[in-house]
mmCIF file of C-alpha atoms and ligand atoms in Angstrom:
data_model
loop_
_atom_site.group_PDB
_atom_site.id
_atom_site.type_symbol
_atom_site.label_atom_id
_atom_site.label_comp_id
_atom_site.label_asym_id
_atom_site.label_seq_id
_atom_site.Cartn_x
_atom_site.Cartn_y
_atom_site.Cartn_z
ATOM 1 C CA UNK A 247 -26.826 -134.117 -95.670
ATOM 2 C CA UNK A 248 -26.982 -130.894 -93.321
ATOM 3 C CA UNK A 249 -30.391 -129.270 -93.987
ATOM 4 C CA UNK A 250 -30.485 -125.842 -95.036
ATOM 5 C CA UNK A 251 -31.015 -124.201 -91.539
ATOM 6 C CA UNK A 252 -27.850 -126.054 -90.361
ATOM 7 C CA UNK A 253 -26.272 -124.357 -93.355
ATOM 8 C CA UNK A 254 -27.132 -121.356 -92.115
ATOM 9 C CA UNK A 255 -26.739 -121.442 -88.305
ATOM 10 C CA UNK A 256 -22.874 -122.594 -89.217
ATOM 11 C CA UNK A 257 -21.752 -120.508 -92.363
ATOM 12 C CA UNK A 258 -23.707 -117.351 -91.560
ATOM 13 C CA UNK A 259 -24.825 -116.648 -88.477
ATOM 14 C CA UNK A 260 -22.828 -114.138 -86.722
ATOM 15 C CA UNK A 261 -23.457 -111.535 -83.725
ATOM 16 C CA UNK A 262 -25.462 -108.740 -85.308
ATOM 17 C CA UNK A 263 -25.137 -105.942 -82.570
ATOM 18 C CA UNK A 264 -26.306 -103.124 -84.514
ATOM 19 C CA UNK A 265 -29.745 -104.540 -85.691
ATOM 20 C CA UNK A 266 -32.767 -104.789 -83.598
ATOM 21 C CA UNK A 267 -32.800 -107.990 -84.801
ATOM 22 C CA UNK A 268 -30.614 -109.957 -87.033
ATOM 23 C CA UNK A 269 -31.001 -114.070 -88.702
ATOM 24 C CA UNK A 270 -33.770 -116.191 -87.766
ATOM 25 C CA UNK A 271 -37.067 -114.509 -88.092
ATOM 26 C CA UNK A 272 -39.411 -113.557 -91.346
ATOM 27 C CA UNK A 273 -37.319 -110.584 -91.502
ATOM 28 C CA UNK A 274 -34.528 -107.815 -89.895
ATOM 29 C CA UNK A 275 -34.928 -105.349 -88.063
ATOM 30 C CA UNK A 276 -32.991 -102.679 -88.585
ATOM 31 C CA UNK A 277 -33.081 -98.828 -87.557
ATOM 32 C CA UNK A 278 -31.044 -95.967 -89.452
ATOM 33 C CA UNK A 279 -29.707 -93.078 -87.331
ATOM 34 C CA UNK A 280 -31.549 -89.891 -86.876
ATOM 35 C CA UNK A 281 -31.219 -87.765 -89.897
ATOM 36 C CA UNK A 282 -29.528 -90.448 -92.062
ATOM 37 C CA UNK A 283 -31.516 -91.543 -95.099
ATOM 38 C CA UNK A 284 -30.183 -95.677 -96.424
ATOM 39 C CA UNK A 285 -28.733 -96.266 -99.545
ATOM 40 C CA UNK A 286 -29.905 -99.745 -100.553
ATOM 41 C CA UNK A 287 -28.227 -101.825 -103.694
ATOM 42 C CA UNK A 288 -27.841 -104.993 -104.905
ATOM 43 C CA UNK A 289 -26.169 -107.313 -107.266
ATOM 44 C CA UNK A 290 -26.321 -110.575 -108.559
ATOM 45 C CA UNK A 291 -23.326 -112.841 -109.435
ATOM 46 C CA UNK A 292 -23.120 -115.867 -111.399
ATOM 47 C CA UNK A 293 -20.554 -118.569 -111.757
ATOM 48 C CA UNK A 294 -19.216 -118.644 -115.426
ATOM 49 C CA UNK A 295 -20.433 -115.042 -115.594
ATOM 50 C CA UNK A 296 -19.319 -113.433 -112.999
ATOM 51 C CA UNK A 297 -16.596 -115.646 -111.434
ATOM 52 C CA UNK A 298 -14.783 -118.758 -113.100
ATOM 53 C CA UNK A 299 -15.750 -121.950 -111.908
ATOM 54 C CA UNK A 300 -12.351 -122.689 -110.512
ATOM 55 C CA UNK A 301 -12.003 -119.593 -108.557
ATOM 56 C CA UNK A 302 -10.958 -120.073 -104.513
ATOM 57 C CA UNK A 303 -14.334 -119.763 -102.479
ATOM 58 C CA UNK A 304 -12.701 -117.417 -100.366
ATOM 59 C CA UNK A 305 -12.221 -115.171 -103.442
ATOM 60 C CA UNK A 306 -15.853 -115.433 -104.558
ATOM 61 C CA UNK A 307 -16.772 -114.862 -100.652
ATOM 62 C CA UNK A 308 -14.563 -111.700 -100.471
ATOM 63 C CA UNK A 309 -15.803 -110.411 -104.313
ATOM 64 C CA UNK A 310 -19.672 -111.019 -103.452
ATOM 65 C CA UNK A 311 -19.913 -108.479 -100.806
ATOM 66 C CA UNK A 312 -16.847 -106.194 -102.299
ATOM 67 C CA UNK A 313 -18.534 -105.064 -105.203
ATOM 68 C CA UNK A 314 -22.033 -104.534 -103.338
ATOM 69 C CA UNK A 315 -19.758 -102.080 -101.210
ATOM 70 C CA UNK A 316 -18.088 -100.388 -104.064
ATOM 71 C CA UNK A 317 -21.820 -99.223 -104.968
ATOM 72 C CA UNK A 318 -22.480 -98.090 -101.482
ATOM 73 C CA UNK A 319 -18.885 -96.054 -101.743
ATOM 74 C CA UNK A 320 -19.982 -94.342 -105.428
ATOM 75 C CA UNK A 321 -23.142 -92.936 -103.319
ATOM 76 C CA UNK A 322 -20.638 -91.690 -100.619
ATOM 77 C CA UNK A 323 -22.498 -93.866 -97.903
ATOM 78 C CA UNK A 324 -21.198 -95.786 -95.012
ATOM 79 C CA UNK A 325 -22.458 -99.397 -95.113
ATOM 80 C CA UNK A 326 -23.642 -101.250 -92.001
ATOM 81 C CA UNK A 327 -25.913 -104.472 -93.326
ATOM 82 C CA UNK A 328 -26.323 -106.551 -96.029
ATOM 83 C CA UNK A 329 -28.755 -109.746 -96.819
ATOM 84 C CA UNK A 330 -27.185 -112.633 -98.784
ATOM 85 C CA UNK A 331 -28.647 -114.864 -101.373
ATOM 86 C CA UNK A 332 -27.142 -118.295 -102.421
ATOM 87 C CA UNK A 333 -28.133 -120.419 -104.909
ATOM 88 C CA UNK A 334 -25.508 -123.967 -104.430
ATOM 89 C CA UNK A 335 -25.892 -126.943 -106.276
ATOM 90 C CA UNK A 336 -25.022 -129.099 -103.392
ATOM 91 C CA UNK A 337 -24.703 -128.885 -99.716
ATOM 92 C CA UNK A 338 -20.627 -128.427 -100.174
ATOM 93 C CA UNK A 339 -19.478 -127.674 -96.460
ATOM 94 C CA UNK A 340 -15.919 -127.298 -97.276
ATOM 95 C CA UNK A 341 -16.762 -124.539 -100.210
ATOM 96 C CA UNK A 342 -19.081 -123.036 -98.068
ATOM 97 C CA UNK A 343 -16.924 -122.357 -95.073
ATOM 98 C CA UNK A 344 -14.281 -120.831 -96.943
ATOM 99 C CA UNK A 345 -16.797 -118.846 -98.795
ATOM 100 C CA UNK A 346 -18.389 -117.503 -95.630
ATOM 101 C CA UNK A 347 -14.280 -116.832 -94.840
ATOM 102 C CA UNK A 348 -13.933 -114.265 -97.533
ATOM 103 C CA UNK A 349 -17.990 -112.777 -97.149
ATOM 104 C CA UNK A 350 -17.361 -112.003 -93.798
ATOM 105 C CA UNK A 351 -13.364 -110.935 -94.084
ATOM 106 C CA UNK A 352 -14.910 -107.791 -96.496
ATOM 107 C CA UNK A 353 -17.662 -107.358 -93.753
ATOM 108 C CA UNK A 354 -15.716 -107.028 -91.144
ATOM 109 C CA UNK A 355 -13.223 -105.053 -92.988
ATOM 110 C CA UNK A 356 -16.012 -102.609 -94.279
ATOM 111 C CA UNK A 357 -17.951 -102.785 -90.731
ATOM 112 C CA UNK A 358 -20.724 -104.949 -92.102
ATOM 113 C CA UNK A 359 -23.611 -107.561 -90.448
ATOM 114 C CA UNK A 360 -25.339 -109.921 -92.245
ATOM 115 C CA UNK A 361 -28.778 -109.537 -91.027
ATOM 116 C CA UNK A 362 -30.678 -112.294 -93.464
ATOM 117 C CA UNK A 363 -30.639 -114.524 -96.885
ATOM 118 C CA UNK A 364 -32.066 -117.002 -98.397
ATOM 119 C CA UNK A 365 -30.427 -120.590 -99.336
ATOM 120 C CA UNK A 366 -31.868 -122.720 -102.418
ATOM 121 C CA UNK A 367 -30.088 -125.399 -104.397
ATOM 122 C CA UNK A 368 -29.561 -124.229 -108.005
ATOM 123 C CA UNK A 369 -26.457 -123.527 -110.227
ATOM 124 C CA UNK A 370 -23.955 -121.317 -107.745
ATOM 125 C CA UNK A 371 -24.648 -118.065 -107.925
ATOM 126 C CA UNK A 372 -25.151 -115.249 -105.184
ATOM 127 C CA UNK A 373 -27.124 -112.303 -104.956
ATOM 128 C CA UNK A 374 -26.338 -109.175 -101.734
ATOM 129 C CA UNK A 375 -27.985 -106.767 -101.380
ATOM 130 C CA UNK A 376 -26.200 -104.079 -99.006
ATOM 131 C CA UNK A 377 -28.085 -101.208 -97.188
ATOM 132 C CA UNK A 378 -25.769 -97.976 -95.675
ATOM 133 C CA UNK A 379 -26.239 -94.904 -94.006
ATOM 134 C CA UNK A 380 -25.760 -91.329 -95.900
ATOM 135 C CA UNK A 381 -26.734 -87.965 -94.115
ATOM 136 C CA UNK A 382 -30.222 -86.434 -95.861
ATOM 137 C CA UNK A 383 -29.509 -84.771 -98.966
ATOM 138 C CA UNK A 384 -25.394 -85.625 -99.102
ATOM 139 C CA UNK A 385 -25.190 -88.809 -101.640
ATOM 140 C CA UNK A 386 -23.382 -88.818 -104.480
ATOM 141 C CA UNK A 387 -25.188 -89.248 -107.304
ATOM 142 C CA UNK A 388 -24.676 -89.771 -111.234
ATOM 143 C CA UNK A 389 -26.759 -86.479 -112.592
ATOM 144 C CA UNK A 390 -24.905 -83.919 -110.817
ATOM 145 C CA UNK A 391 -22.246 -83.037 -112.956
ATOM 146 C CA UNK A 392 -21.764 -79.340 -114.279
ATOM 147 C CA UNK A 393 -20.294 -77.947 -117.914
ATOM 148 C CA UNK A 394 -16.618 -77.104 -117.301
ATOM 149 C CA UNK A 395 -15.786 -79.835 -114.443
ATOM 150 C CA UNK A 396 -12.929 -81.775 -114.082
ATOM 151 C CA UNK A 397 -13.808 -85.624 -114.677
ATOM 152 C CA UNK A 398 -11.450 -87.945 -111.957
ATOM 153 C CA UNK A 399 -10.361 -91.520 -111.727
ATOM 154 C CA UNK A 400 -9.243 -93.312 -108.729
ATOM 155 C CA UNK A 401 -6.320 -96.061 -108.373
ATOM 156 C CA UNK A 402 -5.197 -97.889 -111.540
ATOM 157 C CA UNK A 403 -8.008 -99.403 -113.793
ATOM 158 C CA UNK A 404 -7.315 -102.048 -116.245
ATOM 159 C CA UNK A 405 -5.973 -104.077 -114.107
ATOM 160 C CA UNK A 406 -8.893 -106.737 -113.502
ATOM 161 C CA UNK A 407 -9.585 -106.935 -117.056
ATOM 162 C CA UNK A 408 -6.197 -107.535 -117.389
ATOM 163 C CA UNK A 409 -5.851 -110.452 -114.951
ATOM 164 C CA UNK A 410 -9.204 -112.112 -116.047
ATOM 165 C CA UNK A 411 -7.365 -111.910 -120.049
ATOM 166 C CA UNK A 412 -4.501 -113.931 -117.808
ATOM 167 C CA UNK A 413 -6.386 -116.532 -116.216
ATOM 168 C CA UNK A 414 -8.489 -117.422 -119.892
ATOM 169 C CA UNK A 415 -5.101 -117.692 -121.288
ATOM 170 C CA UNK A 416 -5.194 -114.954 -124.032
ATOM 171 C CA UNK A 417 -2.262 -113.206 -122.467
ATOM 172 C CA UNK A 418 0.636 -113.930 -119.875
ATOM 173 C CA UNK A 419 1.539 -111.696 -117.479
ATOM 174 C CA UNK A 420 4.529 -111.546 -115.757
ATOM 175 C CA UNK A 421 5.472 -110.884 -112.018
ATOM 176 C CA UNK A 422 5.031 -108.288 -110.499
ATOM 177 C CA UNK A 423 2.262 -107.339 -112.742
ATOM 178 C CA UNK A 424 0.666 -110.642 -112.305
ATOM 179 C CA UNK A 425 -0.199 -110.372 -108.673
ATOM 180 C CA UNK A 426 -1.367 -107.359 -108.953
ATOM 181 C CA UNK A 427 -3.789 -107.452 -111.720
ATOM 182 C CA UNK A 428 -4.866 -111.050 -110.365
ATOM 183 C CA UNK A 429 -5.457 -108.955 -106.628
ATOM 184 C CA UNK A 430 -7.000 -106.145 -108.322
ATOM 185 C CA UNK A 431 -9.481 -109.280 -110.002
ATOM 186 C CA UNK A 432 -10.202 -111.462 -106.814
ATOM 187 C CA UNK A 433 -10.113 -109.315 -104.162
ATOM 188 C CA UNK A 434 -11.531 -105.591 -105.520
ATOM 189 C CA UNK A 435 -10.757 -102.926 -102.581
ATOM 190 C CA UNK A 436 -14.230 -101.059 -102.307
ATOM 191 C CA UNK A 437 -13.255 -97.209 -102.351
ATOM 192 C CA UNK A 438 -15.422 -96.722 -99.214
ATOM 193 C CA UNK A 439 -12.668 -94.071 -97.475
ATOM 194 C CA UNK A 440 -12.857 -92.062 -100.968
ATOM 195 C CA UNK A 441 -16.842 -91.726 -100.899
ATOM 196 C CA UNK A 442 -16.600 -90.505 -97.742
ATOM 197 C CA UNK A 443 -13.859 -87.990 -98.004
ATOM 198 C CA UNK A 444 -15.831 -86.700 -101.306
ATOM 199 C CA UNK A 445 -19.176 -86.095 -99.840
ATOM 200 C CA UNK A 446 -19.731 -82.254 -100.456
ATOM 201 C CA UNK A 447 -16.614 -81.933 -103.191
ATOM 202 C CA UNK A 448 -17.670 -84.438 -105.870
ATOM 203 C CA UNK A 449 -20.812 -83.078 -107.992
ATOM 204 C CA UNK A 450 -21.307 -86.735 -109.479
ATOM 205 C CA UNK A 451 -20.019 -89.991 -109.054
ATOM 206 C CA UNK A 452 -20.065 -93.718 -110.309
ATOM 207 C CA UNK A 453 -17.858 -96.913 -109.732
ATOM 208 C CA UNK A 454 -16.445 -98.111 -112.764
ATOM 209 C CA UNK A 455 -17.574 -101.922 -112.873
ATOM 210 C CA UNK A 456 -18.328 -102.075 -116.666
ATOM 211 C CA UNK A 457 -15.199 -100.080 -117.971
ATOM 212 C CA UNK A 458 -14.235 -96.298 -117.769
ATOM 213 C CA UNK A 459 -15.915 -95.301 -120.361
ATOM 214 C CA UNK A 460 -19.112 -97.166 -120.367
ATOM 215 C CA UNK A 461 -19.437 -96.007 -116.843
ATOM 216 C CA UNK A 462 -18.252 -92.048 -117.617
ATOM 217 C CA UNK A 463 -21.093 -92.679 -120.147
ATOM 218 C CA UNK A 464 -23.629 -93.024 -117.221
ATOM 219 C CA UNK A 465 -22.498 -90.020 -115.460
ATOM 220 C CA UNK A 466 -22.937 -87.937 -119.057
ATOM 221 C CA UNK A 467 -26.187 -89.154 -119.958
ATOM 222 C CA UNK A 468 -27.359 -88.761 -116.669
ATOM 223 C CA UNK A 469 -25.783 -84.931 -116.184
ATOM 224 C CA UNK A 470 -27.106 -84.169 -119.658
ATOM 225 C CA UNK A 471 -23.315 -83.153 -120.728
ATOM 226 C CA UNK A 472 -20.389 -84.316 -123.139
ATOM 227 C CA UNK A 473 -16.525 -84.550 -122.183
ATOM 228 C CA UNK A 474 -13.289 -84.436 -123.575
ATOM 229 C CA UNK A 475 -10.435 -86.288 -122.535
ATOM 230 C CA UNK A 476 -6.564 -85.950 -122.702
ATOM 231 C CA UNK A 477 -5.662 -89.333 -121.522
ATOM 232 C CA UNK A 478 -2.191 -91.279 -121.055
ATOM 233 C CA UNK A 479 -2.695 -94.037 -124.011
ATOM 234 C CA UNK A 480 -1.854 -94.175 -127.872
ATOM 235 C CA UNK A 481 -3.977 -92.779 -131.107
ATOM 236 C CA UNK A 482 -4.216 -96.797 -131.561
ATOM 237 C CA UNK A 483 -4.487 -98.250 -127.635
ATOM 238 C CA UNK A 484 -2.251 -101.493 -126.737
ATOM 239 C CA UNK A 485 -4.364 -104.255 -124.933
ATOM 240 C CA UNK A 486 -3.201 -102.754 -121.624
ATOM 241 C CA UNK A 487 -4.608 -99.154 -122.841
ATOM 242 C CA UNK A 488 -7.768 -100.779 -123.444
ATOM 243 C CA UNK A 489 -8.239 -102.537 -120.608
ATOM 244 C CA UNK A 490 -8.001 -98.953 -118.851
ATOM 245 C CA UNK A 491 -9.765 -97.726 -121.078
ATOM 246 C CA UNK A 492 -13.030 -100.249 -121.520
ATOM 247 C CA UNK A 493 -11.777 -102.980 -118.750
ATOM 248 C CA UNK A 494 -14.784 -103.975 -116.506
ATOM 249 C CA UNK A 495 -14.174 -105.339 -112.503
ATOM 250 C CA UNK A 496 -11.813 -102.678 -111.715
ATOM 251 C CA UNK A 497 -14.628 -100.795 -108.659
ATOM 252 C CA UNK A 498 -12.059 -97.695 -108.643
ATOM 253 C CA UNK A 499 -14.656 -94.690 -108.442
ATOM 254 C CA UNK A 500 -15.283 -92.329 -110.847
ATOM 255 C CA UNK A 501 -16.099 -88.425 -110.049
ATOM 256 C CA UNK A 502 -16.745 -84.953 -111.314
ATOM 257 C CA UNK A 503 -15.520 -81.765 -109.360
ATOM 258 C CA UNK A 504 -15.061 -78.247 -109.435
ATOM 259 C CA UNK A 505 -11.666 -77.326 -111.362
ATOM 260 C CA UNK A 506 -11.325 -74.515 -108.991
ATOM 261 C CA UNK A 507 -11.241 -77.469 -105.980
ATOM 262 C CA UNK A 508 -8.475 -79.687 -107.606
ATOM 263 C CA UNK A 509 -6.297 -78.997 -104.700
ATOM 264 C CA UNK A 510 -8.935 -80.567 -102.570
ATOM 265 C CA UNK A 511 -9.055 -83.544 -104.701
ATOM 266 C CA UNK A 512 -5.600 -83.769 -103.964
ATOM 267 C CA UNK A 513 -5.377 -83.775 -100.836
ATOM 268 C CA UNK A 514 -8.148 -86.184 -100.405
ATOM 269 C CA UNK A 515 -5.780 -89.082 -102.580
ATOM 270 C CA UNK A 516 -2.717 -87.893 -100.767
ATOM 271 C CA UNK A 517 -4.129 -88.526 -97.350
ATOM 272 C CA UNK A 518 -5.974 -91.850 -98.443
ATOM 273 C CA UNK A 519 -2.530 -93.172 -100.279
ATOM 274 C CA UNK A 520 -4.454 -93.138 -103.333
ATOM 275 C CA UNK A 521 -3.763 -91.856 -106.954
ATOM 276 C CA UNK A 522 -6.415 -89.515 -108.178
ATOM 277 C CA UNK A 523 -6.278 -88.837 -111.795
ATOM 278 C CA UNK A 524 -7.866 -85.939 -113.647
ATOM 279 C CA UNK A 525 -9.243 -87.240 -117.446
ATOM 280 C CA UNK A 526 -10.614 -84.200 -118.837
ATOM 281 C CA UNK A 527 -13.531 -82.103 -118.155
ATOM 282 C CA UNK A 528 -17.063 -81.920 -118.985
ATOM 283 C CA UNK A 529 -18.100 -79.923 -122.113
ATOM 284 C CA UNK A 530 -21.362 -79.172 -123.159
ATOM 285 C CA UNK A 531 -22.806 -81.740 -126.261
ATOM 286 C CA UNK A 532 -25.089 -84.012 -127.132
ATOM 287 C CA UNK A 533 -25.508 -85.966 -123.439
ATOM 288 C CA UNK A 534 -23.069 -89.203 -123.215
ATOM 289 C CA UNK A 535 -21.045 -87.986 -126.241
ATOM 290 C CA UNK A 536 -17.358 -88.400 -125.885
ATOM 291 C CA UNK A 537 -14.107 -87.128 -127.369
ATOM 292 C CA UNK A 538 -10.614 -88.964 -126.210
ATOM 293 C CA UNK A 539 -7.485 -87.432 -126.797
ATOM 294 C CA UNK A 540 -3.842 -88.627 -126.401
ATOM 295 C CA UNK A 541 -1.432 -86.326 -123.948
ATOM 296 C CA UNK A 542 0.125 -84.756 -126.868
ATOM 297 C CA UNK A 543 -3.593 -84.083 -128.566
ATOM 298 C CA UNK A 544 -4.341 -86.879 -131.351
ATOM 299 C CA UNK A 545 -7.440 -88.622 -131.547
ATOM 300 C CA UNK A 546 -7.585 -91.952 -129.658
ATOM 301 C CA UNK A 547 -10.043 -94.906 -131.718
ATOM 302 C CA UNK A 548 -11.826 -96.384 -129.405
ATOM 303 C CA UNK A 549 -13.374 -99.674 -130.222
ATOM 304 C CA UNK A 550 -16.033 -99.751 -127.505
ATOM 305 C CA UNK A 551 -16.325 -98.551 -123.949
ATOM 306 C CA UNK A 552 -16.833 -101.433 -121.701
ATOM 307 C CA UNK A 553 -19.072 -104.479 -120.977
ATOM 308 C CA UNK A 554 -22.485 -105.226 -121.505
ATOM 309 C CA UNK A 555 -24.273 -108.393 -120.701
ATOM 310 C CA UNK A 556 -26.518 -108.267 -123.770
ATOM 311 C CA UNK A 557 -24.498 -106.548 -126.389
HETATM 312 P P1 ADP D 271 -38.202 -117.839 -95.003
HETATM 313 O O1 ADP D 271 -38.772 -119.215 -95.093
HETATM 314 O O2 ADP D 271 -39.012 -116.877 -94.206
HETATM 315 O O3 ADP D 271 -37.720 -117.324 -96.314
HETATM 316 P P2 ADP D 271 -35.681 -118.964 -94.416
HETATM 317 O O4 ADP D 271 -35.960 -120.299 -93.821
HETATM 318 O O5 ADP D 271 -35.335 -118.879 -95.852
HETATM 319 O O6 ADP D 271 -36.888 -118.016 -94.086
HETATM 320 O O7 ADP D 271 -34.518 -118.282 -93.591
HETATM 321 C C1 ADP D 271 -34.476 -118.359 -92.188
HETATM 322 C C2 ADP D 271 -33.621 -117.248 -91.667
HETATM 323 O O8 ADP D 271 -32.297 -117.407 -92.129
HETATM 324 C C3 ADP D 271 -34.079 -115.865 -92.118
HETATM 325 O O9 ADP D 271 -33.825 -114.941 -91.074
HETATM 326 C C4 ADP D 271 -33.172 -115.571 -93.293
HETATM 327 O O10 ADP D 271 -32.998 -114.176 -93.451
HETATM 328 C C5 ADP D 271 -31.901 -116.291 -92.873
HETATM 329 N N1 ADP D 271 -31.096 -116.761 -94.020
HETATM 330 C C6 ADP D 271 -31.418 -117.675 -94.953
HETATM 331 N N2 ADP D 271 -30.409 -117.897 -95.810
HETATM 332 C C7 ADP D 271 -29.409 -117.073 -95.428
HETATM 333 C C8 ADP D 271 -28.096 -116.806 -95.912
HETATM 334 N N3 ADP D 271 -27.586 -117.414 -96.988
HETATM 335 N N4 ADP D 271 -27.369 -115.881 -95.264
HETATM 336 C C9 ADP D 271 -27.852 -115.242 -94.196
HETATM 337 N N5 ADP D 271 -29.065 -115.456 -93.670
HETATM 338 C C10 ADP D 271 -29.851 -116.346 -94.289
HETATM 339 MG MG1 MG D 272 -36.304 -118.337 -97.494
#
């Protein structure tokens, strides 16, 4: 059996350049740039929970880190390090190799080092947390939305909900939707290039990882507004509509902006390759309160707006 350091040394340890000092000590050292403050988050997942047990490592690898980044993008930060967690319930080599494959394929993608952990034996589950750079003063946050704003979705939500419905069995999709709802599932695309380019334009944002709405929800309550939506779905939403609608996983980012900027918005998806999508606009009401409307103005039901681990 490899002990735990071995683990480590082979799995994890890679050239750290920009820390002062990376794996291997009681702790990193690590040293923002002048005028930068860090945006630190984490988040846990857990096999059965998060992840099926029969997903590829390298997909769990790639989603662990992706959806630690997608909460550095909704703050409009850059990330540079991140700490990993693992709990395994054996010393797996082959798992863990192609794990480490996808972990550090999204880090190196994103421009990442993994400056520390820990390693314990327990049922699988893993637990980042990711630490960025934003200028002083220039995140995004949730409570910064204004009365009369136009509300903004990136990319094409639904999808992950939609490709987790396929792999349980309770739907089947069919190709070419199948790829892409199982990509949009396993391997999330952080909106990192979007955060960036909205620093300074967005008044609010939020990465929908719970569902549209339950995540819109967050931006209301903490803006102290209502909204109103004219949306692209039925009075009674198909499964599909729903899934945009309420579907968790997707990590598209979610944003509020002047109406008078929308050709900036624009702009911003049209450079990136990237579909922005204007929902509605922020109303004044009672905070977190919202109305959804169809294109052609009828009421949508909505049956509930996204996940919650305790509901
Ligand atoms: P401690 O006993 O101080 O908690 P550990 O023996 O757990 O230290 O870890 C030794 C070193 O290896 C530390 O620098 C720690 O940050 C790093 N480390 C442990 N597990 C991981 C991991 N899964 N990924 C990256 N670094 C890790
Ligand atoms: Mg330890």
């Amino acid at each position: 059996m490899p002990s735990e350091f071995a683990l480590i040394e082979r799995h994890f340890r890679r050239a750290t350049p920009s820390a002062r000092l990376g794996i291997g000590d009681d702790a990193a050292l690590l040293a923002p740039a002048p005028g930068m403050e860090l945006a630190v988050s984490t988040d846990l997942l857990l096999e059965g929970v998060h992840f099926l047990p029969q997903t590829m490592p390298e997909d769990v690898g790639w989603k662990t880190l992706a959806v630690n980044v997608s909460d550095l993008a909704a703050m409009g930060a850059t990330p540079r390090w991140a700490l990993l967690s693992c709990a395994l319930p054996d010393a797996d080599e082959e798992w863990l190799s192609r794990f480490a494959q996808g972990f550090f394929a999204c880090a190196e993608r994103f421009g990442i080092e993994l400056v520390g952990g820990d390693t314990t034996r327990g049922a699988r589950a893993f637990n980042v947390t990711i630490l960025g750079e934003v200028p002083a003063g220039a995140a995004l946050r949730r409570s910064g939305a204004r009365v009369g704003e136009e509300i903004w979705i990136s990319g094409t939500p639904g999808r992950a909900a939609l490709g987790l419905a396929h792999l349980q069995g309770r739907i089947a999709l069919a190709e070419p939707e199948r790829s892409a709802c199982l990509t949009a599932l396993l391997r999330p695309q952080p909106r990192i290039d979007l955060g960036l380019a909205l620093r300074g334009l967005a008044s609010a944002a939020i990465d929908v990882s719970d569902g549209l709405l339950a995540d819109l929800g967050h931006v209301l309550v903490a803006s102290r507004l209502a909204a109103r939506l004219a949306v692209a779905v039925s009075p009674s939403p198909t499964l599909a509509e729903t899934c945009f609608l309420a579907g968790g996983d997707d990590y598209e980012l979610l944003f509020t902006a002047p109406a008078e900027r929308q050709h900036e918005v624009l702009a911003i998806g049209a450079r990136l390759s990237l579909p922005l999508t204007c929902l509605g606009r922020c109303v004044a009401g009672p905070p977190g309160q919202l109305e959804v409307y169809t294109l052609a103005g009828e009421p949508v039901a909505i049956k509930a707006r996204g996940y919650d681990h305790f509901a």
